[in-house]
Every structure is written in C-alpha cells, then in structure tokens.
CSV table of C-alpha atoms and ligand atoms in Angstrom, one decimal:
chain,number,residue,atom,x,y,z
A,1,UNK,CA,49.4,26.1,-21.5
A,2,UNK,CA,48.4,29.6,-20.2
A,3,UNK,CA,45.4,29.3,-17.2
A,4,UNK,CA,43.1,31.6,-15.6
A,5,UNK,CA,43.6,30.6,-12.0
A,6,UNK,CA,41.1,31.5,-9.2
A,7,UNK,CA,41.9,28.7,-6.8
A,8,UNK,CA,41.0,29.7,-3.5
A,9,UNK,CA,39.2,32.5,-4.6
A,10,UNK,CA,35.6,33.5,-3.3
A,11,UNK,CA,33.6,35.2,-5.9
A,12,UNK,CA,29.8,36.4,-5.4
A,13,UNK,CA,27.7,37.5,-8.6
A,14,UNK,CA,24.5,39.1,-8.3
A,15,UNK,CA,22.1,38.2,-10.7
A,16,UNK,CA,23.5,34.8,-11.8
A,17,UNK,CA,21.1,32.1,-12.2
A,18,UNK,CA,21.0,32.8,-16.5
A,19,UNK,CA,22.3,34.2,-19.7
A,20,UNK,CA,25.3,36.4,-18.9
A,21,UNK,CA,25.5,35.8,-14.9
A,22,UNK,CA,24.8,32.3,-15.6
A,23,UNK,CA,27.7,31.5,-17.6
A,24,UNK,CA,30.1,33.9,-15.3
A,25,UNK,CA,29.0,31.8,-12.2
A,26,UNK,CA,29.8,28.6,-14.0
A,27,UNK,CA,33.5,29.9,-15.9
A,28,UNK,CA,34.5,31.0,-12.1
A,29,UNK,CA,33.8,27.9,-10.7
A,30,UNK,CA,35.4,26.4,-13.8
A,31,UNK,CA,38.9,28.6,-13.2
A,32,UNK,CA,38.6,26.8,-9.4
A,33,UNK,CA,36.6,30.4,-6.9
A,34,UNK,CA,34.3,29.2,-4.6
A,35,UNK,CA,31.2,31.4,-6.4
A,36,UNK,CA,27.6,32.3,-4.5
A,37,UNK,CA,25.6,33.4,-6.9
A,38,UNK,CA,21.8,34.9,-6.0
A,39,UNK,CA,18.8,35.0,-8.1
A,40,UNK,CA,15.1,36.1,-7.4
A,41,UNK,CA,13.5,32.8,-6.3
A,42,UNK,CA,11.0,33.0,-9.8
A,43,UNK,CA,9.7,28.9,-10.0
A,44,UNK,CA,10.0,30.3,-13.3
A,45,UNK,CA,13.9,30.1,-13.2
A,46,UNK,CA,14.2,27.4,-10.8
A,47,UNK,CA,15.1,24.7,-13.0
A,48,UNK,CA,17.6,26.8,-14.3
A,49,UNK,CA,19.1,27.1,-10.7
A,50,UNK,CA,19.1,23.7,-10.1
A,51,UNK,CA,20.8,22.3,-12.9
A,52,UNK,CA,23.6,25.2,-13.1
A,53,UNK,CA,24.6,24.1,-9.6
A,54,UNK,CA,25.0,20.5,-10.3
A,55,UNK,CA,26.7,21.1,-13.5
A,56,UNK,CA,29.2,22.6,-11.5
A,57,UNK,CA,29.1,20.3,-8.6
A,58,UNK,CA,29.2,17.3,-11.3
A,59,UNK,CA,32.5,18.8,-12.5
A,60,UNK,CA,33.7,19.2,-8.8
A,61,UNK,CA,33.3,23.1,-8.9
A,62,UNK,CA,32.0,24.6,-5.8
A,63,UNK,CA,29.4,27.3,-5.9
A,64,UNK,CA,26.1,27.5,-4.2
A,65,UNK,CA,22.6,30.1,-4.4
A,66,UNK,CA,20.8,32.4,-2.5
A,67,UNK,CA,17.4,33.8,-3.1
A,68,UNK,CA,18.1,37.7,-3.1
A,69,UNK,CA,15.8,40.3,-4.2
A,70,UNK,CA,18.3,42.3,-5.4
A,71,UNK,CA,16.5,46.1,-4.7
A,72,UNK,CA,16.1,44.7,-1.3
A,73,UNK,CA,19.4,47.2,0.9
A,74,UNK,CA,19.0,45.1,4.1
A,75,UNK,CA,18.4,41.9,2.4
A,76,UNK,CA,21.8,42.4,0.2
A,77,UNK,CA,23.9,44.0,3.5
A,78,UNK,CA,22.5,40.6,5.5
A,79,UNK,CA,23.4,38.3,2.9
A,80,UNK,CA,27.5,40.0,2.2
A,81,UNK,CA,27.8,39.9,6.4
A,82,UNK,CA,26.9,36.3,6.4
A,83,UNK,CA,29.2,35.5,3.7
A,84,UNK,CA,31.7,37.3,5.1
A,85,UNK,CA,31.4,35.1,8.7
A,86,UNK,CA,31.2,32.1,6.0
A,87,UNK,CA,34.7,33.1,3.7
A,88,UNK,CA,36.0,36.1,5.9
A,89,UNK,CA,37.0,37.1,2.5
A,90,UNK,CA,34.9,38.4,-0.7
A,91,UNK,CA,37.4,38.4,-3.4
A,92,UNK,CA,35.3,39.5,-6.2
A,93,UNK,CA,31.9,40.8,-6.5
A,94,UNK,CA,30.0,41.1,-10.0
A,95,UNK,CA,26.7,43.2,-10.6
A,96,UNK,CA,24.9,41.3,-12.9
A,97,UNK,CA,21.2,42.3,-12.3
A,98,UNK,CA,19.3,44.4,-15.2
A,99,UNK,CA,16.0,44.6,-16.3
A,100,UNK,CA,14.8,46.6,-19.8
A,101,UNK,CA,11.2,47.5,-20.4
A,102,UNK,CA,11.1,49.2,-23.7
A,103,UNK,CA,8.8,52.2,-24.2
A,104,UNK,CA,8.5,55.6,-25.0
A,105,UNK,CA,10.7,58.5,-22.6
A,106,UNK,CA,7.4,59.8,-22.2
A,107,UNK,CA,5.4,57.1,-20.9
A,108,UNK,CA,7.5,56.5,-17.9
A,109,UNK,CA,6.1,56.5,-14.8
A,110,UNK,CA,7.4,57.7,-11.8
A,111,UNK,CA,6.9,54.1,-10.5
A,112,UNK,CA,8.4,52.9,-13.3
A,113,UNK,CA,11.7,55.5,-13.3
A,114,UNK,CA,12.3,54.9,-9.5
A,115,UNK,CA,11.4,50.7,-10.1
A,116,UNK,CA,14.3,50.5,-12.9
A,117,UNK,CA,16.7,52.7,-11.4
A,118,UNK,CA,16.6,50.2,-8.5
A,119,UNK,CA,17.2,46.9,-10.8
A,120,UNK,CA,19.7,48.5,-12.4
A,121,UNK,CA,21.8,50.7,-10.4
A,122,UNK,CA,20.3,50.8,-6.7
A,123,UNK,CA,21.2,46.9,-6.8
A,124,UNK,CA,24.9,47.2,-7.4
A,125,UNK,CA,25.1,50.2,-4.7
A,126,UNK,CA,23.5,48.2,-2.1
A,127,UNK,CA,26.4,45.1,-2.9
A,128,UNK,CA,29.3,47.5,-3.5
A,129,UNK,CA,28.7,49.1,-0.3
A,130,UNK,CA,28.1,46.0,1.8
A,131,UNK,CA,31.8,44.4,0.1
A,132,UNK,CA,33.8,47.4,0.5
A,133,UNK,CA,34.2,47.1,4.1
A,134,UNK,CA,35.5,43.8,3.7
A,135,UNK,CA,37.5,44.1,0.8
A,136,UNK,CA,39.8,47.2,2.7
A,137,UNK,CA,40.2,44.9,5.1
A,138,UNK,CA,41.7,42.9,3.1
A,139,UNK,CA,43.5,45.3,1.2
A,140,UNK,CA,42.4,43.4,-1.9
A,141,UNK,CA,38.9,43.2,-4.1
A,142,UNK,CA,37.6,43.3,-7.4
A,143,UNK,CA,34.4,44.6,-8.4
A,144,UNK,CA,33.3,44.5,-11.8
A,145,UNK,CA,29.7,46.1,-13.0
A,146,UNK,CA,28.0,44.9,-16.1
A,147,UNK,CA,26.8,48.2,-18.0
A,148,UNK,CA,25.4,48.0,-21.4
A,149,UNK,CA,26.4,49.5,-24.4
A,150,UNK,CA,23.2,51.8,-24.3
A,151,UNK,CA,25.7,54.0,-22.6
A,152,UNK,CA,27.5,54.9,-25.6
A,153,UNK,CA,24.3,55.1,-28.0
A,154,UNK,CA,21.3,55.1,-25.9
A,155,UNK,CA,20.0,51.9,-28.4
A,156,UNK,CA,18.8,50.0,-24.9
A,157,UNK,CA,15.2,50.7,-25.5
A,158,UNK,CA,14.2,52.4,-22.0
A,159,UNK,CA,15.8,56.0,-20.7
A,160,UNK,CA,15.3,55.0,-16.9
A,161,UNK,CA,17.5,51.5,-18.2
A,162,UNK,CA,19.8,53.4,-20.6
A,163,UNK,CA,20.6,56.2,-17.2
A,164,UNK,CA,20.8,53.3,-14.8
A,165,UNK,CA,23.5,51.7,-16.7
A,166,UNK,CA,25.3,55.3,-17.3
A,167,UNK,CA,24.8,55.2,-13.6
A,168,UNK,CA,27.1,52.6,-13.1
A,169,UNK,CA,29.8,53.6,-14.8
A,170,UNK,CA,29.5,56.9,-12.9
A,171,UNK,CA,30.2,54.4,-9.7
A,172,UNK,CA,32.6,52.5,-11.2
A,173,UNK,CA,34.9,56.0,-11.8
A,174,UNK,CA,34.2,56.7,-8.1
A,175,UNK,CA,35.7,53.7,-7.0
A,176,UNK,CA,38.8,53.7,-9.3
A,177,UNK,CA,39.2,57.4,-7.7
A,178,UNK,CA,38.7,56.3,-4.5
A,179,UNK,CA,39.5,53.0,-3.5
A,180,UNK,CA,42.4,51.3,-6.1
A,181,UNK,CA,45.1,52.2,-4.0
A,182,UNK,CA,43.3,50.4,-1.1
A,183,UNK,CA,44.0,47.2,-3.1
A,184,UNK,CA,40.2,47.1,-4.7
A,185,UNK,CA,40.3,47.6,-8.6
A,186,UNK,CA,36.7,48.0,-10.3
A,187,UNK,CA,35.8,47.8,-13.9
A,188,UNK,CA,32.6,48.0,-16.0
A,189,UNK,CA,31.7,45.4,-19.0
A,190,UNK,CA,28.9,47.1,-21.4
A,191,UNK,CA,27.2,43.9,-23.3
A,192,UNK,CA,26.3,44.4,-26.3
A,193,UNK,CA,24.2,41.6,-28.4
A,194,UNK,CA,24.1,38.8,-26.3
A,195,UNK,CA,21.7,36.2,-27.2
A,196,UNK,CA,19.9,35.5,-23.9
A,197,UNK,CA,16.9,36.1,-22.8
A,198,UNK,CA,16.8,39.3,-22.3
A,199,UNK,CA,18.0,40.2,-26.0
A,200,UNK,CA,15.5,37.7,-27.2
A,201,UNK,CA,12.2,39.9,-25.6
A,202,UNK,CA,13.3,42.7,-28.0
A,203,UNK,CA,14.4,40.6,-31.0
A,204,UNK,CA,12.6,37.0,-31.0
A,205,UNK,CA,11.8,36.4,-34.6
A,206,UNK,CA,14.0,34.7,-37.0
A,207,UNK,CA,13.9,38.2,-39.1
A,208,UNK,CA,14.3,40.5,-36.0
A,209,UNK,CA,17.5,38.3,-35.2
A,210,UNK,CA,19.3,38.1,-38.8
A,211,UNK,CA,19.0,42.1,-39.2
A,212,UNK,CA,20.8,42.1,-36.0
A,213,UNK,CA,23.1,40.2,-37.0
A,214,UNK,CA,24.1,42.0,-40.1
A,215,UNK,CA,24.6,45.5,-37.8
A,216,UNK,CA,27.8,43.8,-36.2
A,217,UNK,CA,30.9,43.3,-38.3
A,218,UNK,CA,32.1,40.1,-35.7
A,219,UNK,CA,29.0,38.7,-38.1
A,220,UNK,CA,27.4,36.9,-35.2
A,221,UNK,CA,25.8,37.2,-32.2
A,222,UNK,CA,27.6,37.5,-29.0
A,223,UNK,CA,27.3,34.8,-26.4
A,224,UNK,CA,27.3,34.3,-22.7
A,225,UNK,CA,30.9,33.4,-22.6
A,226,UNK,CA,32.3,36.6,-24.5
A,227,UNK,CA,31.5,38.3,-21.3
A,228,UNK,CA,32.2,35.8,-18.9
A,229,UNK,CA,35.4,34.9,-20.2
A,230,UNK,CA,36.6,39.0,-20.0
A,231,UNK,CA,35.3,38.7,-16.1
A,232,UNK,CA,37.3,35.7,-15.1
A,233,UNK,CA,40.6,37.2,-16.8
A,234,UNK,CA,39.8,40.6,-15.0
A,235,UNK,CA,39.4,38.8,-11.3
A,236,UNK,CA,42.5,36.8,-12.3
A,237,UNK,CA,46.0,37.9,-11.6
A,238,UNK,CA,45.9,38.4,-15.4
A,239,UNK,CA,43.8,42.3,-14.3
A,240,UNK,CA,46.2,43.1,-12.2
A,241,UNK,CA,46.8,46.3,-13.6
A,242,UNK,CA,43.4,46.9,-15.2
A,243,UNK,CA,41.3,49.3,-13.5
A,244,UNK,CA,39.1,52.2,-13.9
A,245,UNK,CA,38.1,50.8,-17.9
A,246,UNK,CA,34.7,50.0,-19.2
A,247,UNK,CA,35.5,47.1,-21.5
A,248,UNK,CA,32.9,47.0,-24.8
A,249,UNK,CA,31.9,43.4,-25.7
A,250,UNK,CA,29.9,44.3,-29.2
A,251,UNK,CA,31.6,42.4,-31.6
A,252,UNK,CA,31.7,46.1,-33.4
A,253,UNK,CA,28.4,47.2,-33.8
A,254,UNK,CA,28.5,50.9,-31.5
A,255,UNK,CA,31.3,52.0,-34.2
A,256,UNK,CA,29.0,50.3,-37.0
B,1,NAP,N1,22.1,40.4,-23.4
B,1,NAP,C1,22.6,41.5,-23.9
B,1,NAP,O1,22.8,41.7,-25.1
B,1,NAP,C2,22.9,42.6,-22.9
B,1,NAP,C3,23.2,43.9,-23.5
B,1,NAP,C4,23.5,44.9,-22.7
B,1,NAP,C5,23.5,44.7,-21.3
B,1,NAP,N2,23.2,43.5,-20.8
B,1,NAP,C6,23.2,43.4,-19.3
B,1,NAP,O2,23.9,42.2,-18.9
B,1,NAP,C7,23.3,41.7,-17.7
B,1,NAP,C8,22.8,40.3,-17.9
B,1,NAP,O3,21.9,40.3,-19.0
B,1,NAP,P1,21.2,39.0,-19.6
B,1,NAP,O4,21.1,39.3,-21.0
B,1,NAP,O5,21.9,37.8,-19.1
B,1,NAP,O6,19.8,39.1,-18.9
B,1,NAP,P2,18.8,38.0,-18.4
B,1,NAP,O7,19.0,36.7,-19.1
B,1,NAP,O8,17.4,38.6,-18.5
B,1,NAP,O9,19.2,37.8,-16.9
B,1,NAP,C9,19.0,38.9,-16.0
B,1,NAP,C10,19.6,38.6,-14.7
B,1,NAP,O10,19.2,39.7,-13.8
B,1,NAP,C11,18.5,39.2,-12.7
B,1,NAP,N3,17.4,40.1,-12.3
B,1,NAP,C12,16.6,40.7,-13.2
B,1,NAP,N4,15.7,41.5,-12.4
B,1,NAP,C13,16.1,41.4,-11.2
B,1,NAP,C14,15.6,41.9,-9.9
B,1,NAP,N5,14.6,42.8,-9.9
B,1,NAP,N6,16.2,41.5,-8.8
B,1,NAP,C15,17.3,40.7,-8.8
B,1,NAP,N7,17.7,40.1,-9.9
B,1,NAP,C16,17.2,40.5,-11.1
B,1,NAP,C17,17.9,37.9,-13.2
B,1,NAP,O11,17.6,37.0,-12.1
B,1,NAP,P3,16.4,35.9,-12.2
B,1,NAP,O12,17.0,34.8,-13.0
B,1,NAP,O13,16.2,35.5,-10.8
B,1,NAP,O14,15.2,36.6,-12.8
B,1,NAP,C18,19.0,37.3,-14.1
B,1,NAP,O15,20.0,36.7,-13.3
B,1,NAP,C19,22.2,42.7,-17.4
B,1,NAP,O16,22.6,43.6,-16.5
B,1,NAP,C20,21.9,43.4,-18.7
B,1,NAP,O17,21.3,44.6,-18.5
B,1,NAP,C21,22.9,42.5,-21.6
C-alpha cells in the first residue's frame, strides 16, 4: 500500500483552525508531522479549535495552536523563533490565511486596499521570511502558498483579494529562483470552489450553490481534502522534484 509519510516531520500552517487550513492541519498530523497551526483567537472559532486538536490527539496525532494575528510582522517573527528553539527544525510552512470582501474596484478604500493586502499577502511574507533562515540552515524546506484561482480569471469578487493572491504567486517564483538549490522547494495551490465558509458568504442559498455546481465539469463541489491531500503529497518525499508550479484544484471550472 503506497503512504504519504511525514514521520518526524514539523509542519506549521498559518491560518488553520477551518475549512481548507483545517483539514491540512489534520491530514499532516494524520501522515505522522508534528503540525502547529495558528488562528486569530475569534471565541467565534474557538470551538472549532478545540475539537480539531483533540480529534487529532484522540487519534494520537500531535499538533497544537497558537493565537497569531497573522498581519502582525513581530508577532509571526516571535512565534517561528520560538518554534524554532522548540523543533530546531521547520520542515514545512503553509500560508493559509485569506480574507475576500466582495465589492466594486471602485469602492475600495485605501484602508480597505492596504487591510487586504496584509491578510492576504503581507501575512505569508512575514512567515516566509521568518522560516527561511531556518530552513537554509537546514538545507531543506517546503513552503507551499494557497493562491486562488482569481489569479487566472479575476472571478474572486475583490481586486485588492484577487492582486494579493497574484501577489503570491509572484513570491512563490521568487523563491523557486532563489532559494531551490538551497534545498527549500515552494509551490502555490489556487482553490477553486471549496465548500467552506468562506465560499458559503458568496454562495449560501440552495440556488446560488447548484448554479455553481453546474459551472464545474468534476459536477461537484470541491472539498477541504482536495487541497489538503495535494499539500501533504507536495511536503512528502512524493514533491521531491516539484517546485516552482502553481497547482489548480477547480475540478475544471477556469477552462469551463
Ligand atoms: N474556499 C474556496 O473555494 C477558496 C477559493 C480560492 C482560494 N481560497 C483560499 O484558501 C484559503 C482557505 O480558505 P477557506 O475557504 O478555508 O477560508 P475560511 O474557511 O474563511 O478560513 C480562512 C482562514 O484564514 C484565517 N484568517 C482569515 N483572516 C485572517 C487574519 N486577518 N489573520 C489571520 N488569519 C486569518 C482564518 O482564521 P480564523 O479561523 O482564526 O478566523 C481561517 O483559518 C484562503 O487563503 C482562501 O483565500 C479558498
């Protein structure tokens, strides 16, 4: 039977208390890394926290949460250095964190621009950069950056979202350029379609939801585990050789 092993493996995910970081923390513990995983601290979430880390305790995974706002540099740079006295390794970090207010181009504030440029790109510099150090050390990293498929049609619903994510895929060619041959290989997963919350803001009725479903050809919706299943093959020795690509999980519907 083929595995995805991550045994002994230390894995950090940004944004990972639900939806798509939620199910990524829990199939990393699941394939055996030792996963941290932060969220905002919302009471609104809390429960959520609580019960994804004793599913995984439960099933004698090991993973644990920090409060992290994720915009916050110092906060994110404190939190990696006192992982790194804690593991003295960071095998794999994953960017999670997004936020999507739809509206109008033109009634963006400048608040508004510079607030969800921070959530959605801001947030994986200030991780990237705080790993990276560590991660040459070791002469061995992976960093993958969940994008969105807005990228390729600009269907997000917000520009200052929609040129965050492009953002990110801007960073993740840096650091293919840069950093690969110093044993750190980087990728970016777009999402497309994922029924989580976030999807279910912009498409919550029963009607809104079944035209969606007819624009993708898979003729479903995706789920958490689409992506989280791509990520724990890419941090596995199965990714060896996969670097530099941003990986669209769409079930079709950008070609449709
Ligand atoms: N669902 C889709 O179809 C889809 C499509 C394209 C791209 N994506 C991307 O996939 C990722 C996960 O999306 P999702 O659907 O799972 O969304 P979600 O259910 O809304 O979860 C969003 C995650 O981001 C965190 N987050 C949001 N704002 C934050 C902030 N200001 N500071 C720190 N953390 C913050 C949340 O933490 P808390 O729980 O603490 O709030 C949560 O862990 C996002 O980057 C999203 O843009 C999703």
């Amino acid at each position: 039977m083929l595995t995805i092993d991550l045994q002994d493996k230390t894995a950090l995910v940004i944004g990972g208390s639900r939806g798509i970081g939620a199910e990524i923390t829990r199939t990393l513990c699941r394939a055996g890394a030792s996963t941290l995983f932060t969220h905002t601290g919302n009471s609104k979430h809390q429960n959520q926290v609580s019960s994804l880390l004793k599913e995984i305790h439960d099933a004698g995974g090991t993973a644990e949460a920090e409060v992290l706002q994720a915009c916050d540099s110092a906060a994110t740079t404190r939190l990696i250095q006192k992982l790194t006295s804690k593991w003295s390794r960071i095998d794999l970090l994953v960017c999670n964190v997004g936020q999507n207010l739809a509206q109008p181009a033109e009634n963006v504030t400048d608040e508004g621009w510079r607030k969800f440029i921070d959530i959605n790109l801001s947030s994986a510099f200030y991780a990237v950069r705080a790993v990276l150090p560590l991660m040459m050390a070791s002469k061995h990293g992976r960093i993958i950056l969940i994008g969105s498929s807005v990228v390729y049609d600009g269907g997000g619903g917000a520009i200052d979202y929609a040129a965050g994510k492009a953002g990110l895929a801007g960073m993740m060619a840096y650091l293919t350029r840069n950093y690969a041959r110093k044993g750190i290989l980087t990728n970016i997963i777009h999402p497309c379609v994922i029924e989580t919350d976030l999807l279910k803001e912009r498409y919550g009725t029963p009607e809104k939801k079944q035209k969606l479903i007819e624009q993708v050809p898979a003729g479903r919706l995706g789920q958490p585990r689409d992506i989280a299943g791509l990520v724990a093959y890419l941090a596995s020795s199965w990714g060896d050789f996969i670097c530099g690509q941003a990986i669209l999980v769409d079930g079709g519907r950008t070609i449709f």
